[in-house]
Amino acid sequence: MANAQQPLRGKRVAFLAADGVEEIEYTQSRAAAEQAGAEAQLISIKSGEIQSMNRDINPANRYRVDRTVDQADPADYDALVLPGGAVNPDRLRMNQAAMNFVKAFFQQNKPVAAICHGPWSLVETGMVKGRTVTSFPSLHTDIVNAGGNWVDQQVQVDNGLVTSRAPGDLPAFCDKMVEEFAEGTHRQAAAA
């Protein structure tokens, strides 16, 4: 059972990422979830390993993929994290299985956290419509065109959806992510 020190004990959190994921956005959000007691799994569009990057252009570390989106069942997870980096979400949104995986969390009213360019998956799946979100500033027009309300905030929470702009927002993002994930499922106000 969860406790004050580990509010995510007993919860499984999926981290959906591909080659090009921003190193610090993946590692810090995963560390926050694990420190809060969650079991974290890296889900990707290919098996083996993915390459993380620093500032989109400098190779960082490689991470072992736990399951591909074809092997992973969203019903097995309590929450989803979409770290950024410009290349990572661009690769994900071109993969229909990955987008179906993302959409399933919203259909099941499960909390989702997306940072930096991570909200591109929300745009691609139509899950940003009617929601107030933040992101890396270059996604502003995409979010508005997809029916979302974009705000320039360190962290924005909208009915179980946590979004942030960039690596500098990670402390606030991680705190809100853990809080929303601990709350569990949310009733959805936006149409799926």
PDB file of C-alpha atoms in Angstrom:
ATOM      1  CA  MET A   1       0.000   0.000   0.000  1.00  0.00           C
ATOM      2  CA  ALA A   2       1.031   3.601  -0.634  1.00  0.00           C
ATOM      3  CA  ASN A   3       2.219   5.790   2.226  1.00  0.00           C
ATOM      4  CA  ALA A   4       3.254   9.419   2.640  1.00  0.00           C
ATOM      5  CA  GLN A   5       6.886   8.687   1.713  1.00  0.00           C
ATOM      6  CA  GLN A   6       5.971   6.433  -1.216  1.00  0.00           C
ATOM      7  CA  PRO A   7       2.568   7.547  -2.541  1.00  0.00           C
ATOM      8  CA  LEU A   8       3.026   5.509  -5.743  1.00  0.00           C
ATOM      9  CA  ARG A   9       3.813   2.180  -4.048  1.00  0.00           C
ATOM     10  CA  GLY A  10       1.990  -0.587  -5.912  1.00  0.00           C
ATOM     11  CA  LYS A  11       1.518   1.507  -9.083  1.00  0.00           C
ATOM     12  CA  ARG A  12       3.031   0.769 -12.485  1.00  0.00           C
ATOM     13  CA  VAL A  13       4.054   3.721 -14.628  1.00  0.00           C
ATOM     14  CA  ALA A  14       4.777   3.496 -18.366  1.00  0.00           C
ATOM     15  CA  PHE A  15       7.413   5.806 -19.831  1.00  0.00           C
ATOM     16  CA  LEU A  16       6.843   5.998 -23.582  1.00  0.00           C
ATOM     17  CA  ALA A  17       9.960   7.102 -25.449  1.00  0.00           C
ATOM     18  CA  ALA A  18      11.973   6.505 -28.609  1.00  0.00           C
ATOM     19  CA  ASP A  19      15.451   7.389 -29.856  1.00  0.00           C
ATOM     20  CA  GLY A  20      16.066  11.074 -29.248  1.00  0.00           C
ATOM     21  CA  VAL A  21      14.375  11.320 -25.856  1.00  0.00           C
ATOM     22  CA  GLU A  22      15.772  14.171 -23.776  1.00  0.00           C
ATOM     23  CA  GLU A  23      18.042  12.514 -21.187  1.00  0.00           C
ATOM     24  CA  ILE A  24      17.178  14.627 -18.147  1.00  0.00           C
ATOM     25  CA  GLU A  25      13.427  14.609 -18.845  1.00  0.00           C
ATOM     26  CA  TYR A  26      13.414  10.817 -18.926  1.00  0.00           C
ATOM     27  CA  THR A  27      15.815  10.179 -16.048  1.00  0.00           C
ATOM     28  CA  GLN A  28      14.494  12.770 -13.589  1.00  0.00           C
ATOM     29  CA  SER A  29      10.819  11.940 -14.104  1.00  0.00           C
ATOM     30  CA  ARG A  30      11.560   8.220 -13.855  1.00  0.00           C
ATOM     31  CA  ALA A  31      13.633   8.746 -10.694  1.00  0.00           C
ATOM     32  CA  ALA A  32      10.782  10.769  -9.152  1.00  0.00           C
ATOM     33  CA  ALA A  33       8.264   8.019  -9.907  1.00  0.00           C
ATOM     34  CA  GLU A  34      10.548   5.290  -8.568  1.00  0.00           C
ATOM     35  CA  GLN A  35      11.455   7.259  -5.437  1.00  0.00           C
ATOM     36  CA  ALA A  36       7.710   7.617  -4.831  1.00  0.00           C
ATOM     37  CA  GLY A  37       7.446   3.817  -4.941  1.00  0.00           C
ATOM     38  CA  ALA A  38       6.261   3.189  -8.506  1.00  0.00           C
ATOM     39  CA  GLU A  39       7.433   0.377 -10.736  1.00  0.00           C
ATOM     40  CA  ALA A  40       8.577   2.103 -13.940  1.00  0.00           C
ATOM     41  CA  GLN A  41       8.838   0.517 -17.377  1.00  0.00           C
ATOM     42  CA  LEU A  42      10.302   1.949 -20.572  1.00  0.00           C
ATOM     43  CA  ILE A  43       7.973   1.341 -23.510  1.00  0.00           C
ATOM     44  CA  SER A  44       9.151   2.093 -27.053  1.00  0.00           C
ATOM     45  CA  ILE A  45       8.426   1.491 -30.719  1.00  0.00           C
ATOM     46  CA  LYS A  46      11.372  -0.893 -31.079  1.00  0.00           C
ATOM     47  CA  SER A  47      12.982  -3.521 -28.870  1.00  0.00           C
ATOM     48  CA  GLY A  48      16.536  -3.394 -27.554  1.00  0.00           C
ATOM     49  CA  GLU A  49      17.745   0.035 -26.483  1.00  0.00           C
ATOM     50  CA  ILE A  50      16.939   3.652 -27.183  1.00  0.00           C
ATOM     51  CA  GLN A  51      19.430   6.517 -27.401  1.00  0.00           C
ATOM     52  CA  SER A  52      18.801   9.549 -25.201  1.00  0.00           C
ATOM     53  CA  MET A  53      20.107  12.995 -26.086  1.00  0.00           C
ATOM     54  CA  ASN A  54      21.196  16.159 -24.335  1.00  0.00           C
ATOM     55  CA  ARG A  55      19.616  19.258 -25.897  1.00  0.00           C
ATOM     56  CA  ASP A  56      18.456  17.232 -28.917  1.00  0.00           C
ATOM     57  CA  ILE A  57      21.891  17.024 -30.548  1.00  0.00           C
ATOM     58  CA  ASN A  58      24.392  15.491 -28.120  1.00  0.00           C
ATOM     59  CA  PRO A  59      24.157  11.722 -27.527  1.00  0.00           C
ATOM     60  CA  ALA A  60      23.780  10.868 -23.846  1.00  0.00           C
ATOM     61  CA  ASN A  61      22.986   7.340 -22.620  1.00  0.00           C
ATOM     62  CA  ARG A  62      21.280   4.242 -23.955  1.00  0.00           C
ATOM     63  CA  TYR A  63      18.386   2.630 -22.085  1.00  0.00           C
ATOM     64  CA  ARG A  64      17.001  -0.889 -22.281  1.00  0.00           C
ATOM     65  CA  VAL A  65      13.420  -1.078 -23.516  1.00  0.00           C
ATOM     66  CA  ASP A  66      11.203  -3.178 -21.236  1.00  0.00           C
ATOM     67  CA  ARG A  67       8.417  -3.682 -23.793  1.00  0.00           C
ATOM     68  CA  THR A  68       7.447  -2.447 -27.225  1.00  0.00           C
ATOM     69  CA  VAL A  69       4.098  -0.738 -27.676  1.00  0.00           C
ATOM     70  CA  ASP A  70       2.932  -3.880 -29.476  1.00  0.00           C
ATOM     71  CA  GLN A  71       3.738  -5.971 -26.366  1.00  0.00           C
ATOM     72  CA  ALA A  72       2.487  -3.505 -23.744  1.00  0.00           C
ATOM     73  CA  ASP A  73      -1.133  -3.348 -22.616  1.00  0.00           C
ATOM     74  CA  PRO A  74      -2.211   0.079 -21.284  1.00  0.00           C
ATOM     75  CA  ALA A  75      -4.558  -1.730 -18.879  1.00  0.00           C
ATOM     76  CA  ASP A  76      -1.451  -3.035 -17.057  1.00  0.00           C
ATOM     77  CA  TYR A  77      -0.313   0.497 -16.126  1.00  0.00           C
ATOM     78  CA  ASP A  78      -1.676   3.104 -13.737  1.00  0.00           C
ATOM     79  CA  ALA A  79      -0.166   6.159 -15.453  1.00  0.00           C
ATOM     80  CA  LEU A  80       1.834   7.330 -18.469  1.00  0.00           C
ATOM     81  CA  VAL A  81       4.809   9.704 -18.826  1.00  0.00           C
ATOM     82  CA  LEU A  82       5.733  11.313 -22.151  1.00  0.00           C
ATOM     83  CA  PRO A  83       9.217  12.842 -21.871  1.00  0.00           C
ATOM     84  CA  GLY A  84      10.320  15.236 -24.579  1.00  0.00           C
ATOM     85  CA  GLY A  85      13.188  16.069 -26.810  1.00  0.00           C
ATOM     86  CA  ALA A  86      12.133  17.144 -30.305  1.00  0.00           C
ATOM     87  CA  VAL A  87      13.051  13.907 -32.117  1.00  0.00           C
ATOM     88  CA  ASN A  88      11.509  11.412 -29.669  1.00  0.00           C
ATOM     89  CA  PRO A  89       7.841  12.532 -29.885  1.00  0.00           C
ATOM     90  CA  ASP A  90       8.169  13.133 -33.620  1.00  0.00           C
ATOM     91  CA  ARG A  91       9.124   9.455 -34.036  1.00  0.00           C
ATOM     92  CA  LEU A  92       6.357   8.334 -31.683  1.00  0.00           C
ATOM     93  CA  ARG A  93       3.582  10.249 -33.431  1.00  0.00           C
ATOM     94  CA  MET A  94       4.443   8.528 -36.715  1.00  0.00           C
ATOM     95  CA  ASN A  95       3.755   5.137 -35.087  1.00  0.00           C
ATOM     96  CA  GLN A  96       0.061   4.239 -34.880  1.00  0.00           C
ATOM     97  CA  ALA A  97       0.572   1.624 -32.159  1.00  0.00           C
ATOM     98  CA  ALA A  98       2.303   4.241 -29.988  1.00  0.00           C
ATOM     99  CA  MET A  99      -0.528   6.713 -30.522  1.00  0.00           C
ATOM    100  CA  ASN A 100      -3.119   4.031 -29.706  1.00  0.00           C
ATOM    101  CA  PHE A 101      -1.167   3.328 -26.507  1.00  0.00           C
ATOM    102  CA  VAL A 102      -1.325   7.020 -25.516  1.00  0.00           C
ATOM    103  CA  LYS A 103      -4.999   7.356 -26.387  1.00  0.00           C
ATOM    104  CA  ALA A 104      -5.896   4.313 -24.273  1.00  0.00           C
ATOM    105  CA  PHE A 105      -4.719   6.053 -21.089  1.00  0.00           C
ATOM    106  CA  PHE A 106      -7.184   8.871 -21.732  1.00  0.00           C
ATOM    107  CA  GLN A 107      -9.962   6.446 -22.628  1.00  0.00           C
ATOM    108  CA  GLN A 108      -9.315   4.639 -19.328  1.00  0.00           C
ATOM    109  CA  ASN A 109      -9.242   7.965 -17.405  1.00  0.00           C
ATOM    110  CA  LYS A 110      -5.673   7.365 -16.226  1.00  0.00           C
ATOM    111  CA  PRO A 111      -3.305  10.225 -15.410  1.00  0.00           C
ATOM    112  CA  VAL A 112      -0.742  11.301 -18.002  1.00  0.00           C
ATOM    113  CA  ALA A 113       2.303  13.585 -17.666  1.00  0.00           C
ATOM    114  CA  ALA A 114       4.009  15.177 -20.697  1.00  0.00           C
ATOM    115  CA  ILE A 115       6.919  17.610 -20.770  1.00  0.00           C
ATOM    116  CA  CYS A 116       8.611  19.757 -23.407  1.00  0.00           C
ATOM    117  CA  HIS A 117       7.766  18.265 -26.848  1.00  0.00           C
ATOM    118  CA  GLY A 118       5.954  15.302 -25.211  1.00  0.00           C
ATOM    119  CA  PRO A 119       2.548  16.963 -25.781  1.00  0.00           C
ATOM    120  CA  TRP A 120       2.955  16.345 -29.531  1.00  0.00           C
ATOM    121  CA  SER A 121       1.512  12.900 -28.812  1.00  0.00           C
ATOM    122  CA  LEU A 122      -1.523  14.606 -27.259  1.00  0.00           C
ATOM    123  CA  VAL A 123      -1.951  16.688 -30.409  1.00  0.00           C
ATOM    124  CA  GLU A 124      -1.574  13.646 -32.670  1.00  0.00           C
ATOM    125  CA  THR A 125      -4.161  11.611 -30.738  1.00  0.00           C
ATOM    126  CA  GLY A 126      -6.662  14.464 -30.398  1.00  0.00           C
ATOM    127  CA  MET A 127      -6.392  14.323 -26.604  1.00  0.00           C
ATOM    128  CA  VAL A 128      -5.415  17.993 -26.270  1.00  0.00           C
ATOM    129  CA  LYS A 129      -8.822  19.200 -27.504  1.00  0.00           C
ATOM    130  CA  GLY A 130     -10.654  21.143 -24.806  1.00  0.00           C
ATOM    131  CA  ARG A 131      -7.729  20.968 -22.360  1.00  0.00           C
ATOM    132  CA  THR A 132      -5.440  23.630 -20.954  1.00  0.00           C
ATOM    133  CA  VAL A 133      -1.810  22.582 -21.359  1.00  0.00           C
ATOM    134  CA  THR A 134       1.689  23.938 -21.549  1.00  0.00           C
ATOM    135  CA  SER A 135       4.656  22.661 -23.568  1.00  0.00           C
ATOM    136  CA  PHE A 136       7.861  23.774 -25.187  1.00  0.00           C
ATOM    137  CA  PRO A 137       6.856  27.137 -26.741  1.00  0.00           C
ATOM    138  CA  SER A 138       7.261  25.898 -30.344  1.00  0.00           C
ATOM    139  CA  LEU A 139       4.228  23.602 -29.866  1.00  0.00           C
ATOM    140  CA  HIS A 140       1.929  26.548 -29.057  1.00  0.00           C
ATOM    141  CA  THR A 141       0.387  26.756 -32.545  1.00  0.00           C
ATOM    142  CA  ASP A 142       0.024  22.968 -32.862  1.00  0.00           C
ATOM    143  CA  ILE A 143      -1.832  22.800 -29.542  1.00  0.00           C
ATOM    144  CA  VAL A 144      -4.135  25.712 -30.372  1.00  0.00           C
ATOM    145  CA  ASN A 145      -4.842  24.292 -33.850  1.00  0.00           C
ATOM    146  CA  ALA A 146      -5.739  20.966 -32.198  1.00  0.00           C
ATOM    147  CA  GLY A 147      -8.325  22.688 -29.989  1.00  0.00           C
ATOM    148  CA  GLY A 148      -6.258  23.033 -26.841  1.00  0.00           C
ATOM    149  CA  ASN A 149      -5.682  26.102 -24.702  1.00  0.00           C
ATOM    150  CA  TRP A 150      -1.917  26.759 -24.437  1.00  0.00           C
ATOM    151  CA  VAL A 151      -0.543  28.587 -21.407  1.00  0.00           C
ATOM    152  CA  ASP A 152       3.005  29.642 -20.553  1.00  0.00           C
ATOM    153  CA  GLN A 153       3.272  28.052 -17.097  1.00  0.00           C
ATOM    154  CA  GLN A 154       5.961  26.077 -15.308  1.00  0.00           C
ATOM    155  CA  VAL A 155       3.465  23.267 -14.758  1.00  0.00           C
ATOM    156  CA  GLN A 156      -0.188  22.953 -15.773  1.00  0.00           C
ATOM    157  CA  VAL A 157      -2.646  20.378 -14.452  1.00  0.00           C
ATOM    158  CA  ASP A 158      -5.910  19.659 -16.262  1.00  0.00           C
ATOM    159  CA  ASN A 159      -7.989  16.802 -14.855  1.00  0.00           C
ATOM    160  CA  GLY A 160      -5.172  14.294 -14.422  1.00  0.00           C
ATOM    161  CA  LEU A 161      -3.025  15.650 -17.266  1.00  0.00           C
ATOM    162  CA  VAL A 162       0.243  17.249 -16.115  1.00  0.00           C
ATOM    163  CA  THR A 163       2.272  19.282 -18.614  1.00  0.00           C
ATOM    164  CA  SER A 164       5.451  21.376 -18.404  1.00  0.00           C
ATOM    165  CA  ARG A 165       7.587  23.410 -20.794  1.00  0.00           C
ATOM    166  CA  ALA A 166      11.219  22.343 -20.516  1.00  0.00           C
ATOM    167  CA  PRO A 167      13.939  20.741 -18.360  1.00  0.00           C
ATOM    168  CA  GLY A 168      14.038  23.798 -16.078  1.00  0.00           C
ATOM    169  CA  ASP A 169      10.471  22.926 -15.023  1.00  0.00           C
ATOM    170  CA  LEU A 170      11.355  19.365 -13.946  1.00  0.00           C
ATOM    171  CA  PRO A 171      11.133  19.887 -10.159  1.00  0.00           C
ATOM    172  CA  ALA A 172       7.576  21.272 -10.398  1.00  0.00           C
ATOM    173  CA  PHE A 173       6.655  18.751 -13.109  1.00  0.00           C
ATOM    174  CA  CYS A 174       7.855  15.774 -11.054  1.00  0.00           C
ATOM    175  CA  ASP A 175       6.055  16.964  -7.918  1.00  0.00           C
ATOM    176  CA  LYS A 176       2.732  17.390  -9.740  1.00  0.00           C
ATOM    177  CA  MET A 177       3.221  14.149 -11.681  1.00  0.00           C
ATOM    178  CA  VAL A 178       3.603  12.170  -8.446  1.00  0.00           C
ATOM    179  CA  GLU A 179       0.613  13.973  -6.912  1.00  0.00           C
ATOM    180  CA  GLU A 180      -1.686  13.286  -9.874  1.00  0.00           C
ATOM    181  CA  PHE A 181      -0.489   9.695 -10.269  1.00  0.00           C
ATOM    182  CA  ALA A 182      -1.163   9.083  -6.567  1.00  0.00           C
ATOM    183  CA  GLU A 183      -4.743  10.330  -7.052  1.00  0.00           C
ATOM    184  CA  GLY A 184      -5.295   7.699  -9.736  1.00  0.00           C
ATOM    185  CA  THR A 185      -8.051   7.744 -12.325  1.00  0.00           C
ATOM    186  CA  HIS A 186      -9.798  11.004 -13.140  1.00  0.00           C
ATOM    187  CA  ARG A 187     -13.173  11.660 -14.700  1.00  0.00           C
ATOM    188  CA  GLN A 188     -12.580  13.121 -18.115  1.00  0.00           C
ATOM    189  CA  ALA A 189     -14.133  16.443 -18.948  1.00  0.00           C
ATOM    190  CA  ALA A 190     -12.882  16.532 -22.539  1.00  0.00           C
ATOM    191  CA  ALA A 191     -14.403  14.392 -25.284  1.00  0.00           C
ATOM    192  CA  ALA A 192     -12.215  11.492 -26.349  1.00  0.00           C
TER     193      ALA A 192
END
